[in-house]
Each structure stands twice: as C-alpha cells, then as structure tokens.
PDB file of C-alpha atoms in Angstrom:
ATOM      1  CA  MET A   1      -7.297  39.448 -21.997  1.00  0.00           C
ATOM      2  CA  ALA A   2      -5.711  42.854 -22.526  1.00  0.00           C
ATOM      3  CA  LEU A   3      -2.357  43.255 -20.847  1.00  0.00           C
ATOM      4  CA  GLU A   4      -2.160  46.930 -21.463  1.00  0.00           C
ATOM      5  CA  VAL A   5      -4.084  49.736 -23.162  1.00  0.00           C
ATOM      6  CA  VAL A   6      -2.113  52.879 -23.949  1.00  0.00           C
ATOM      7  CA  GLU A   7      -3.419  56.093 -25.457  1.00  0.00           C
ATOM      8  CA  THR A   8      -0.917  58.150 -27.416  1.00  0.00           C
ATOM      9  CA  TYR A   9      -1.346  61.672 -28.770  1.00  0.00           C
ATOM     10  CA  GLY A  10       1.435  61.834 -31.324  1.00  0.00           C
ATOM     11  CA  ALA A  11       3.990  59.836 -33.252  1.00  0.00           C
ATOM     12  CA  GLU A  12       6.613  60.498 -30.563  1.00  0.00           C
ATOM     13  CA  GLU A  13       4.515  58.747 -27.910  1.00  0.00           C
ATOM     14  CA  THR A  14       3.756  55.803 -30.217  1.00  0.00           C
ATOM     15  CA  PHE A  15       7.486  55.518 -30.979  1.00  0.00           C
ATOM     16  CA  ALA A  16       8.302  55.661 -27.243  1.00  0.00           C
ATOM     17  CA  LEU A  17       5.905  52.793 -26.482  1.00  0.00           C
ATOM     18  CA  GLY A  18       7.552  50.696 -29.180  1.00  0.00           C
ATOM     19  CA  GLN A  19      10.973  51.624 -27.806  1.00  0.00           C
ATOM     20  CA  ARG A  20       9.964  50.468 -24.315  1.00  0.00           C
ATOM     21  CA  ILE A  21       8.823  47.129 -25.724  1.00  0.00           C
ATOM     22  CA  GLY A  22      12.103  46.737 -27.603  1.00  0.00           C
ATOM     23  CA  GLU A  23      14.099  47.530 -24.461  1.00  0.00           C
ATOM     24  CA  GLN A  24      12.184  44.889 -22.462  1.00  0.00           C
ATOM     25  CA  ALA A  25      12.065  42.217 -25.196  1.00  0.00           C
ATOM     26  CA  PHE A  26      13.496  38.742 -24.838  1.00  0.00           C
ATOM     27  CA  PRO A  27      14.806  36.441 -27.578  1.00  0.00           C
ATOM     28  CA  GLY A  28      12.088  34.257 -29.050  1.00  0.00           C
ATOM     29  CA  GLU A  29       9.211  36.654 -28.459  1.00  0.00           C
ATOM     30  CA  VAL A  30       6.696  37.255 -31.244  1.00  0.00           C
ATOM     31  CA  TYR A  31       4.604  40.405 -31.538  1.00  0.00           C
ATOM     32  CA  THR A  32       1.861  40.843 -34.092  1.00  0.00           C
ATOM     33  CA  LEU A  33       0.785  44.282 -35.240  1.00  0.00           C
ATOM     34  CA  ILE A  34      -2.788  44.929 -36.345  1.00  0.00           C
ATOM     35  CA  GLY A  35      -4.203  48.210 -37.625  1.00  0.00           C
ATOM     36  CA  GLU A  36      -5.452  50.036 -40.680  1.00  0.00           C
ATOM     37  CA  LEU A  37      -3.174  51.822 -43.118  1.00  0.00           C
ATOM     38  CA  GLY A  38      -1.770  54.985 -41.602  1.00  0.00           C
ATOM     39  CA  VAL A  39      -2.323  54.233 -37.913  1.00  0.00           C
ATOM     40  CA  GLY A  40       1.360  54.239 -37.005  1.00  0.00           C
ATOM     41  CA  LYS A  41       2.510  50.630 -37.320  1.00  0.00           C
ATOM     42  CA  THR A  42       5.814  51.668 -38.895  1.00  0.00           C
ATOM     43  CA  VAL A  43       6.428  54.355 -36.252  1.00  0.00           C
ATOM     44  CA  PHE A  44       5.755  51.787 -33.524  1.00  0.00           C
ATOM     45  CA  THR A  45       8.098  49.315 -35.236  1.00  0.00           C
ATOM     46  CA  GLN A  46      10.834  51.944 -35.517  1.00  0.00           C
ATOM     47  CA  GLY A  47      10.524  52.453 -31.769  1.00  0.00           C
ATOM     48  CA  VAL A  48      10.876  48.713 -31.145  1.00  0.00           C
ATOM     49  CA  ALA A  49      14.023  48.684 -33.293  1.00  0.00           C
ATOM     50  CA  LYS A  50      15.452  51.634 -31.379  1.00  0.00           C
ATOM     51  CA  GLY A  51      14.757  49.815 -28.110  1.00  0.00           C
ATOM     52  CA  LEU A  52      16.725  46.845 -29.451  1.00  0.00           C
ATOM     53  CA  GLY A  53      19.656  49.126 -30.222  1.00  0.00           C
ATOM     54  CA  ILE A  54      19.302  48.991 -33.998  1.00  0.00           C
ATOM     55  CA  GLN A  55      21.039  51.965 -35.558  1.00  0.00           C
ATOM     56  CA  GLY A  56      19.986  51.718 -39.209  1.00  0.00           C
ATOM     57  CA  VAL A  57      16.888  53.010 -40.938  1.00  0.00           C
ATOM     58  CA  VAL A  58      13.862  50.794 -40.343  1.00  0.00           C
ATOM     59  CA  THR A  59      11.150  50.789 -42.988  1.00  0.00           C
ATOM     60  CA  SER A  60       8.186  48.549 -43.586  1.00  0.00           C
ATOM     61  CA  PRO A  61       9.197  45.613 -45.812  1.00  0.00           C
ATOM     62  CA  THR A  62       5.951  45.755 -47.804  1.00  0.00           C
ATOM     63  CA  PHE A  63       7.457  44.439 -51.021  1.00  0.00           C
ATOM     64  CA  THR A  64      10.173  42.198 -49.590  1.00  0.00           C
ATOM     65  CA  ILE A  65       7.903  40.719 -46.860  1.00  0.00           C
ATOM     66  CA  LEU A  66      10.807  40.242 -44.411  1.00  0.00           C
ATOM     67  CA  GLN A  67      13.624  42.475 -43.239  1.00  0.00           C
ATOM     68  CA  ILE A  68      16.195  41.157 -40.766  1.00  0.00           C
ATOM     69  CA  TYR A  69      18.215  43.578 -38.628  1.00  0.00           C
ATOM     70  CA  GLU A  70      21.181  42.132 -36.786  1.00  0.00           C
ATOM     71  CA  ASP A  71      22.990  45.182 -35.423  1.00  0.00           C
ATOM     72  CA  GLY A  72      21.047  45.384 -32.144  1.00  0.00           C
ATOM     73  CA  ARG A  73      21.292  43.379 -28.933  1.00  0.00           C
ATOM     74  CA  MET A  74      19.423  40.529 -30.664  1.00  0.00           C
ATOM     75  CA  PRO A  75      18.182  39.899 -34.206  1.00  0.00           C
ATOM     76  CA  PHE A  76      14.984  41.692 -35.199  1.00  0.00           C
ATOM     77  CA  TYR A  77      12.772  39.878 -37.707  1.00  0.00           C
ATOM     78  CA  HIS A  78      10.312  42.373 -39.205  1.00  0.00           C
ATOM     79  CA  PHE A  79       7.558  40.990 -41.430  1.00  0.00           C
ATOM     80  CA  ASP A  80       4.971  42.956 -43.397  1.00  0.00           C
ATOM     81  CA  VAL A  81       2.527  40.393 -44.751  1.00  0.00           C
ATOM     82  CA  TYR A  82       0.092  42.870 -46.339  1.00  0.00           C
ATOM     83  CA  ARG A  83       0.854  41.488 -49.805  1.00  0.00           C
ATOM     84  CA  ILE A  84       0.863  37.797 -48.845  1.00  0.00           C
ATOM     85  CA  GLY A  85      -1.645  35.935 -50.972  1.00  0.00           C
ATOM     86  CA  ASP A  86      -1.307  32.560 -49.281  1.00  0.00           C
ATOM     87  CA  VAL A  87       0.276  31.366 -46.044  1.00  0.00           C
ATOM     88  CA  GLU A  88       2.437  28.986 -48.090  1.00  0.00           C
ATOM     89  CA  GLU A  89       4.414  32.051 -49.178  1.00  0.00           C
ATOM     90  CA  MET A  90       5.354  32.578 -45.534  1.00  0.00           C
ATOM     91  CA  GLU A  91       6.594  29.031 -45.238  1.00  0.00           C
ATOM     92  CA  GLU A  92       8.720  29.512 -48.378  1.00  0.00           C
ATOM     93  CA  ILE A  93      10.303  32.585 -46.777  1.00  0.00           C
ATOM     94  CA  GLY A  94      11.202  30.515 -43.710  1.00  0.00           C
ATOM     95  CA  CYS A  95       8.922  32.222 -41.218  1.00  0.00           C
ATOM     96  CA  GLU A  96       9.321  29.434 -38.659  1.00  0.00           C
ATOM     97  CA  ASP A  97      13.052  30.158 -38.424  1.00  0.00           C
ATOM     98  CA  CYS A  98      12.092  33.686 -37.363  1.00  0.00           C
ATOM     99  CA  PHE A  99       9.092  32.777 -35.191  1.00  0.00           C
ATOM    100  CA  TYR A 100      11.245  30.367 -33.200  1.00  0.00           C
ATOM    101  CA  GLY A 101      14.577  32.125 -33.666  1.00  0.00           C
ATOM    102  CA  GLU A 102      17.020  33.878 -31.380  1.00  0.00           C
ATOM    103  CA  GLY A 103      15.558  37.338 -31.797  1.00  0.00           C
ATOM    104  CA  LEU A 104      12.402  39.382 -31.581  1.00  0.00           C
ATOM    105  CA  CYS A 105       9.838  38.832 -34.337  1.00  0.00           C
ATOM    106  CA  LEU A 106       7.273  41.477 -35.287  1.00  0.00           C
ATOM    107  CA  VAL A 107       4.601  40.738 -37.900  1.00  0.00           C
ATOM    108  CA  GLU A 108       2.558  43.573 -39.415  1.00  0.00           C
ATOM    109  CA  TRP A 109      -0.894  42.607 -40.790  1.00  0.00           C
ATOM    110  CA  ALA A 110      -0.634  39.327 -38.859  1.00  0.00           C
ATOM    111  CA  ASP A 111      -4.383  38.759 -39.008  1.00  0.00           C
ATOM    112  CA  ARG A 112      -3.766  37.603 -42.616  1.00  0.00           C
ATOM    113  CA  ILE A 113      -1.635  34.657 -41.427  1.00  0.00           C
ATOM    114  CA  ARG A 114      -3.171  33.900 -38.045  1.00  0.00           C
ATOM    115  CA  GLU A 115      -3.318  30.140 -38.729  1.00  0.00           C
ATOM    116  CA  ILE A 116       0.478  29.790 -38.858  1.00  0.00           C
ATOM    117  CA  LEU A 117       1.397  32.042 -35.947  1.00  0.00           C
ATOM    118  CA  PRO A 118       3.088  30.442 -32.939  1.00  0.00           C
ATOM    119  CA  LYS A 119       0.831  29.216 -30.158  1.00  0.00           C
ATOM    120  CA  GLN A 120       1.877  32.102 -27.906  1.00  0.00           C
ATOM    121  CA  TYR A 121       2.407  35.689 -29.013  1.00  0.00           C
ATOM    122  CA  ARG A 122       1.502  39.245 -28.115  1.00  0.00           C
ATOM    123  CA  GLU A 123      -0.960  41.070 -30.339  1.00  0.00           C
ATOM    124  CA  VAL A 124      -0.606  44.842 -30.629  1.00  0.00           C
ATOM    125  CA  THR A 125      -3.659  46.577 -32.084  1.00  0.00           C
ATOM    126  CA  ILE A 126      -3.451  50.250 -33.029  1.00  0.00           C
ATOM    127  CA  CYS A 127      -6.677  52.198 -33.625  1.00  0.00           C
ATOM    128  CA  LYS A 128      -7.488  55.814 -34.409  1.00  0.00           C
ATOM    129  CA  ASP A 129     -10.345  57.763 -32.857  1.00  0.00           C
ATOM    130  CA  LEU A 130     -10.760  60.977 -34.832  1.00  0.00           C
ATOM    131  CA  ALA A 131     -13.115  62.337 -32.182  1.00  0.00           C
ATOM    132  CA  LYS A 132     -10.043  62.541 -29.913  1.00  0.00           C
ATOM    133  CA  GLY A 133      -7.843  64.174 -32.554  1.00  0.00           C
ATOM    134  CA  MET A 134      -5.890  63.311 -35.689  1.00  0.00           C
ATOM    135  CA  ASP A 135      -2.867  62.124 -33.699  1.00  0.00           C
ATOM    136  CA  PHE A 136      -4.730  60.041 -31.114  1.00  0.00           C
ATOM    137  CA  ARG A 137      -4.053  56.291 -31.037  1.00  0.00           C
ATOM    138  CA  ARG A 138      -5.397  53.574 -28.745  1.00  0.00           C
ATOM    139  CA  ILE A 139      -2.834  50.784 -28.548  1.00  0.00           C
ATOM    140  CA  THR A 140      -3.909  47.497 -27.006  1.00  0.00           C
ATOM    141  CA  ILE A 141      -1.330  44.843 -26.169  1.00  0.00           C
ATOM    142  CA  GLU A 142      -2.880  41.444 -25.574  1.00  0.00           C
ATOM    143  CA  ARG A 143      -1.392  38.029 -24.828  1.00  0.00           C
ATOM    144  CA  LYS A 144      -2.589  35.255 -27.086  1.00  0.00           C
ATOM    145  CA  GLY A 145      -2.313  31.554 -26.268  1.00  0.00           C
ATOM    146  CA  TRP A 146      -1.292  31.892 -22.629  1.00  0.00           C
TER     147      TRP A 146
END
C-alpha cells in the first residue's frame, strides 16, 4: 500500500522531500531506495542527510558499500549495494548492526538484497517519466511488512 506519491520537477524538490523525511525520521527506521541509474537517488539521500543535520558532503558509497555519518541528530547508515554480488557480503559488513541500530538506515539498490532486509521498512521508488520532462520524478513511499 502506497503511503505517499510525490511528483517532483527538479533536483531541489527531490532534495526537499528527502530533507523532510530526514527531519521526521526516528532511530531504528530503515528506508530502501529503488530506481534506475540517474533518477536522483543520491540527491534524495543528500536531502535525508540534511534533514538529519549532517553537515559533511554526502556521496553514494558505491565502492565502499557503507558510509556512516555521525554528526547529525542520530547516526545515518547509508548503503549502496549496487556492487554486492552476494548477500553474504552484507552480513560480513555488519548490516544487521545498522538495520537494527540507533540511527536511520538508507539502502540504495535494496531490491538486490531484499531477502535480508528487516521485516518492516519503507520502500522509496523513484521513476522518471520523460513525457513529463527531463526533471520530472514520481517518488512512491510504501510501507513494507506492516
């Protein structure tokens, strides 16, 4: 069941939606982020970080898999699992410590590790629709497991 569907018409609006989620986040929440390359997942994530009060530069941890930011109002565990070959790699990284930790966890490309996700999480799907313009995004936020 979709909680919310938001249409954005530029990176600023996508960032602002992420920022709102970060401002309203509670410790222990897990968000997954699904979308093709170039849809704005990193921009959305940067907004979430801003909403958590993180001051540093936030980039996608494509090669490191996990980046932890601790300078906000709670820890922010940012995964990019695009390059994960096997879910066992996630367990080696200690993903459960983040999934069930004291901060907000966001997992990009989470559809690649769906079988190890917590029972309850929020899935954010970002899609383009070129018929509505190059900067248009449809962002669906859906509860899973509730």
